[in-house]
Coordinates of C-alpha atoms in Angstrom, one line a residue:
X1 CA 63.3 141.5 277.6
X2 CA 66.3 139.5 279.0
X3 CA 68.6 142.4 279.4
X4 CA 66.1 144.1 281.3
X5 CA 65.7 141.0 283.5
X6 CA 69.2 141.1 284.1
X7 CA 69.1 144.9 284.9
X8 CA 66.5 144.5 287.0
X9 CA 68.1 141.6 288.9
X10 CA 71.3 143.7 289.3
X11 CA 70.0 146.8 290.3
X12 CA 67.9 144.4 293.0
X13 CA 71.1 143.3 294.3
X14 CA 72.7 146.7 294.4
X15 CA 69.7 148.5 296.2
X16 CA 69.5 145.8 298.9
X17 CA 73.0 146.5 300.0
X18 CA 73.1 150.2 299.8
X19 CA 69.3 150.6 301.5
X20 CA 70.5 148.1 304.4
X21 CA 73.6 150.3 305.4
X22 CA 71.2 154.2 305.0
X23 CA 68.2 152.6 307.4
X24 CA 70.8 152.3 309.8
X25 CA 72.6 155.4 309.3
X26 CA 69.3 157.2 309.5
X27 CA 67.3 155.4 312.4
X28 CA 70.8 155.7 314.6
X29 CA 70.0 159.4 314.6
X30 CA 66.0 159.3 315.6
X31 CA 64.6 160.9 318.6
X32 CA 64.9 158.0 321.4
X33 CA 61.7 159.1 322.4
X34 CA 60.0 157.5 319.1
X35 CA 61.3 154.1 320.0
X36 CA 59.1 153.3 323.1
X37 CA 56.1 151.6 321.2
X38 CA 58.6 149.2 320.1
X39 CA 61.2 148.7 322.4
X40 CA 58.9 146.7 324.5
X41 CA 59.0 143.8 322.3
X42 CA 62.6 144.5 321.0
X43 CA 65.0 141.8 321.7
X44 CA 67.3 143.3 324.0
X45 CA 70.2 142.1 322.2
X46 CA 69.1 143.9 318.6
X47 CA 68.2 147.2 316.9
X48 CA 64.5 147.9 316.2
X49 CA 64.0 151.3 313.8
X50 CA 61.1 152.6 314.9
X51 CA 60.3 154.4 311.4
X52 CA 61.2 150.8 309.9
X53 CA 58.6 148.6 312.2
X54 CA 59.2 145.5 309.7
X55 CA 62.9 145.2 310.2
X56 CA 64.9 143.5 313.2
X57 CA 68.9 143.9 313.3
X58 CA 71.0 141.5 315.3
X59 CA 73.9 141.4 313.3
X60 CA 77.3 141.8 314.8
X61 CA 76.6 140.9 318.4
X62 CA 78.1 138.0 319.1
X63 CA 75.1 136.2 319.3
X64 CA 75.1 132.2 320.0
X65 CA 71.0 131.7 319.6
X66 CA 68.3 133.5 317.8
X67 CA 66.4 135.6 320.2
X68 CA 62.2 135.5 319.9
X69 CA 61.4 137.2 316.8
X70 CA 58.3 139.6 317.1
X71 CA 55.4 139.2 314.9
X72 CA 55.8 142.3 313.0
X73 CA 59.1 141.2 311.5
X74 CA 59.7 141.1 307.7
X75 CA 63.3 141.6 307.5
X76 CA 65.8 139.7 309.7
X77 CA 69.4 140.3 310.0
X78 CA 71.6 138.0 312.1
X79 CA 74.7 137.6 309.7
X80 CA 78.3 137.8 311.5
X81 CA 77.5 136.0 314.6
X82 CA 78.0 132.6 316.7
X83 CA 74.9 130.8 315.9
X84 CA 75.2 127.5 315.5
X85 CA 71.5 126.2 315.4
X86 CA 68.2 126.7 314.1
X87 CA 64.8 125.8 316.3
X88 CA 61.4 126.5 315.9
X89 CA 61.3 128.2 319.1
X90 CA 62.5 131.8 318.1
X91 CA 60.3 131.8 314.9
X92 CA 56.9 130.9 316.7
X93 CA 55.4 134.1 316.1
X94 CA 57.3 134.8 313.2
X95 CA 55.0 134.3 310.5
X96 CA 55.4 137.3 308.2
X97 CA 59.2 136.6 307.7
X98 CA 60.3 137.4 303.9
X99 CA 64.0 137.7 304.1
X100 CA 66.4 136.0 306.6
X101 CA 70.3 136.9 306.5
X102 CA 72.4 134.6 308.7
X103 CA 75.5 135.0 306.5
X104 CA 78.7 134.4 308.2
X105 CA 77.6 132.1 311.5
X106 CA 78.5 128.6 312.4
X107 CA 75.3 127.1 311.1
X108 CA 75.7 123.2 310.6
X109 CA 73.0 120.7 309.1
X110 CA 72.7 119.1 312.4
X111 CA 72.0 122.2 314.3
X112 CA 68.8 122.8 311.9
X113 CA 65.8 121.7 313.4
X114 CA 64.1 119.4 311.2
X115 CA 61.0 121.3 309.3
X116 CA 62.1 124.9 311.1
X117 CA 62.5 126.6 307.7
X118 CA 59.9 125.0 305.6
X119 CA 57.5 126.5 308.4
X120 CA 58.3 129.8 307.2
X121 CA 55.7 130.1 304.6
X122 CA 56.1 134.0 303.5
X123 CA 60.2 133.4 303.2
X124 CA 61.4 134.9 299.8
X125 CA 65.1 135.4 300.5
X126 CA 67.1 133.2 302.4
X127 CA 71.0 134.1 302.7
X128 CA 73.2 130.8 304.4
X129 CA 76.6 131.9 303.4
X130 CA 79.7 130.9 304.7
X131 CA 78.6 128.6 307.5
X132 CA 79.3 125.3 308.5
X133 CA 76.9 123.5 306.1
X134 CA 77.8 120.2 304.3
X135 CA 74.6 119.5 302.3
X136 CA 71.9 121.9 301.2
X137 CA 69.2 121.9 304.1
X138 CA 65.7 120.3 303.2
X139 CA 63.0 121.0 303.5
X140 CA 62.9 124.3 302.3
X141 CA 60.2 127.5 302.1
X142 CA 58.4 126.6 298.9
X143 CA 57.9 130.4 298.0
X144 CA 61.6 130.9 298.0
X145 CA 63.0 133.4 295.3
X146 CA 66.6 133.6 296.6
X147 CA 68.7 131.0 298.1
X148 CA 72.2 131.8 299.3
X149 CA 74.6 129.0 300.0
X150 CA 78.4 130.1 299.0
X151 CA 81.4 129.2 300.7
X152 CA 80.3 126.5 302.8
X153 CA 81.2 123.0 302.8
X154 CA 78.6 121.8 300.5
X155 CA 79.2 118.5 298.8
X156 CA 76.0 116.6 298.7
X157 CA 72.5 117.9 297.5
X158 CA 69.4 115.9 298.6
X159 CA 67.4 114.4 296.1
X160 CA 64.3 116.2 295.5
X161 CA 65.2 119.6 297.7
X162 CA 64.6 121.8 294.9
X163 CA 61.6 119.9 293.4
X164 CA 58.9 122.4 294.7
X165 CA 60.7 125.4 294.4
X166 CA 59.0 126.7 291.3
X167 CA 59.0 130.3 292.5
X168 CA 63.1 130.5 293.2
X169 CA 64.8 132.9 290.7
X170 CA 68.4 132.9 292.3
X171 CA 70.5 129.8 293.5
X172 CA 74.0 130.3 294.9
X173 CA 76.2 127.5 295.5
X174 CA 79.7 128.9 294.6
X175 CA 82.8 128.1 296.5
X176 CA 81.7 124.8 298.0
X177 CA 82.7 121.2 297.2
X178 CA 80.4 119.9 294.9
X179 CA 82.0 116.9 292.6
X180 CA 80.3 116.0 289.2
X181 CA 78.4 113.0 291.3
X182 CA 76.4 115.6 293.5
X183 CA 74.9 116.9 290.2
X184 CA 72.6 114.1 289.0
X185 CA 70.0 114.3 285.8
X186 CA 67.1 115.5 288.4
X187 CA 69.0 117.5 290.9
X188 CA 67.6 121.3 289.5
X189 CA 63.9 119.7 288.7
X190 CA 61.3 121.7 289.5
X191 CA 63.2 125.0 289.4
X192 CA 61.1 126.5 286.2
X193 CA 61.7 129.9 287.1
X194 CA 65.4 130.2 287.8
X195 CA 67.3 132.7 286.1
X196 CA 70.8 132.5 287.8
X197 CA 72.7 129.5 288.9
X198 CA 76.1 129.8 290.2
X199 CA 78.0 126.8 291.0
X200 CA 81.5 128.7 290.6
X201 CA 84.7 127.4 292.5
X202 CA 83.5 123.9 292.8
X203 CA 85.2 120.7 292.3
X204 CA 83.3 119.9 288.7
X205 CA 85.0 118.6 286.0
X206 CA 82.2 118.1 283.4
X207 CA 79.2 120.5 282.8
X208 CA 76.1 120.0 284.9
X209 CA 73.4 118.0 284.0
X210 CA 70.0 119.6 283.3
X211 CA 70.4 123.1 283.9
X212 CA 66.8 124.7 284.3
X213 CA 65.8 125.6 280.9
X214 CA 65.0 129.3 281.7
X215 CA 68.1 129.8 283.3
X216 CA 69.7 133.2 281.8
X217 CA 72.9 133.6 283.8
X218 CA 75.2 130.1 284.3
X219 CA 78.6 131.0 286.2
X220 CA 80.9 128.0 286.3
X221 CA 84.4 129.8 286.8
X222 CA 87.2 128.1 288.8
X223 CA 86.1 124.7 288.2
X224 CA 88.4 121.8 286.1
X225 CA 85.7 121.6 283.2
X226 CA 87.7 119.9 280.1
X227 CA 84.9 119.5 277.6
X228 CA 81.5 121.1 276.4
X229 CA 78.9 118.6 275.1
X230 CA 78.0 118.9 271.7
X231 CA 74.6 120.8 271.6
X232 CA 74.9 121.7 275.3
X233 CA 73.4 125.0 275.2
X234 CA 70.2 123.8 273.2
X235 CA 68.5 122.6 276.6
X236 CA 68.9 126.0 278.0
X237 CA 67.9 128.2 275.0
X238 CA 67.6 131.5 277.1
X239 CA 71.2 131.5 278.6
X240 CA 72.5 134.8 278.1
X241 CA 75.5 135.1 280.4
X242 CA 77.9 132.3 280.4
X243 CA 81.4 132.5 282.8
X244 CA 83.8 129.6 282.3
X245 CA 86.7 131.3 283.3
X246 CA 89.5 129.6 285.2
X247 CA 88.7 125.8 283.8
X248 CA 90.8 123.6 281.8
X249 CA 89.1 123.9 278.2
X250 CA 91.2 123.3 274.9
X251 CA 90.1 123.4 271.4
X252 CA 89.5 119.4 271.4
X253 CA 87.0 120.1 274.1
X254 CA 84.9 122.1 272.1
X255 CA 82.2 121.3 269.4
X256 CA 82.4 123.4 266.3
X257 CA 79.7 125.4 267.0
X258 CA 79.7 124.8 270.6
X259 CA 79.3 128.9 271.5
X260 CA 77.6 129.7 268.2
X261 CA 74.3 130.3 270.4
X262 CA 72.4 133.5 269.4
X263 CA 71.1 133.9 273.1
X264 CA 74.6 134.0 274.5
X265 CA 75.4 137.9 274.6
X266 CA 78.5 137.6 277.2
X267 CA 80.9 135.1 277.2
X268 CA 83.8 134.4 279.2
X269 CA 86.6 131.9 278.6
X270 CA 89.6 133.6 280.5
X271 CA 92.5 131.6 281.8
X272 CA 91.9 128.2 280.1
X273 CA 94.2 126.4 277.5
X274 CA 92.7 127.8 274.1
X275 CA 95.1 128.2 271.1
X276 CA 92.5 129.7 268.6
X277 CA 89.1 131.8 269.1
X278 CA 85.8 129.2 268.8
X279 CA 83.3 130.5 266.3
X280 CA 80.6 132.6 267.7
X281 CA 77.4 134.4 267.0
X282 CA 76.6 137.4 265.6
X283 CA 74.7 138.4 268.9
X284 CA 77.6 138.0 271.0
X285 CA 78.3 141.3 272.4
X286 CA 81.2 140.6 275.2
X287 CA 83.9 138.1 274.8
X288 CA 86.7 137.3 277.2
X289 CA 89.6 135.4 276.3
X290 CA 92.8 136.6 278.0
X291 CA 95.2 134.4 279.7
X292 CA 95.0 131.5 277.2
X293 CA 97.6 130.4 274.6
X294 CA 96.2 132.3 271.3
X295 CA 98.9 133.2 269.0
X296 CA 97.5 134.7 266.0
X297 CA 93.5 136.5 265.4
X298 CA 92.2 136.1 261.8
X299 CA 89.2 138.2 261.6
X300 CA 87.6 136.7 258.0
X301 CA 88.1 133.3 259.9
X302 CA 86.5 134.3 263.0
X303 CA 83.8 136.7 261.7
X304 CA 80.2 134.9 262.2
X305 CA 79.2 136.3 258.8
X306 CA 80.9 136.9 255.6
X307 CA 82.7 140.0 255.6
X308 CA 81.4 140.7 251.8
X309 CA 78.1 139.9 252.6
X310 CA 78.5 142.5 255.5
X311 CA 79.4 145.3 253.2
X312 CA 76.3 144.6 251.1
X313 CA 74.1 144.7 254.0
X314 CA 75.7 147.4 256.2
X315 CA 74.5 148.6 259.6
X316 CA 71.0 147.7 258.1
X317 CA 71.6 143.6 258.0
X318 CA 72.8 141.4 260.5
X319 CA 76.4 142.5 261.3
X320 CA 78.1 141.1 264.1
X321 CA 77.3 143.1 267.4
X322 CA 80.6 142.4 269.7
X323 CA 81.3 145.4 271.5
X324 CA 84.2 144.2 273.5
X325 CA 86.7 141.8 273.1
X326 CA 89.6 140.9 275.6
X327 CA 92.7 139.0 274.3
X328 CA 95.5 140.1 276.7
X329 CA 97.6 137.4 278.3
X330 CA 97.9 135.3 275.1
X331 CA 100.8 135.5 272.7
X332 CA 99.1 137.9 270.1
X333 CA 101.3 141.1 269.2
X334 CA 99.7 144.0 268.1
X335 CA 98.6 145.8 266.4
X336 CA 95.1 144.6 265.8
X337 CA 94.4 142.7 262.1
X338 CA 92.2 145.4 259.8
X339 CA 90.2 142.6 259.5
X340 CA 88.7 142.2 263.0
X341 CA 87.7 145.9 262.8
X342 CA 85.8 145.1 259.2
X343 CA 84.2 142.5 260.6
X344 CA 83.1 143.8 264.0
X345 CA 82.3 147.2 263.2
X346 CA 80.5 148.1 266.5
X347 CA 83.8 147.1 268.8
X348 CA 84.2 149.9 271.1
X349 CA 87.1 148.4 273.4
X350 CA 89.7 145.5 272.2
X351 CA 92.4 144.6 274.8
X352 CA 95.5 143.2 273.6

């Protein structure tokens, strides 16, 4: 079930990207005579595809203000402009908006009129990446499913800003200026259906507190995290994809069974300071340990089950499911130890 959910999310992201470009290519070639019904209310700065009447393309137009949005619009594209403010006036008639892309503008928190976002009650997707935000904007539409705030200057998350976002499945805060103090024990309270949390490329030194229990994907790359607390992952029992690349993890900073978690299928610990492979669970399928300080690998020691028992159970027992192992950038010399292959019979690729 977890893999199906992840696949659906990935497919959604890819389809959205490809579909947007395809729409433009198709409708640029349409007969201009078919446009008459829509051009009367289409903002002159924008493009209104006649065969896709719910979409409005105002991207890459050098806009400094948002034009009036027609009532029929569901999908609004305003990325790559010079917009500094979000006021209520352009959205007076836009009561059906589902999707707004405001990436790569110059929007600040002071430029967002109080309550303008929360009044967009049907909004599901809000993209505000690469703007000038210094804190998470509030209040937000209660029906949001995706909130993307990457590559801003966010150092503060207002108290209770997420408390009513029960439908949010994806929160992207990567490449901001978050410190440990910005993530309190109740910061993510209310995100009961969150599946992906991305806090990579911030300034964290500790694992964040109180991650929502249903989180499947947790991305913490490019921080300065040194320690994994004991039993940290028991509070997020569904976590499947865990990325901790480019941190400061050492052997002493990982509890004896810190990553021996049955839910984790993909574990990424590249570019840290490990000298040995930490204990893993038999369910793990992908393990990234490249560019650490590991000098040798003992398959018998790292095997999550007894090799003798594995021989008894064969392919019908609980044999380790590891399929991909990356160890390059360490101090390990080939060949691959035979006991690695004996333990991990399903291995399809080993990079050393």
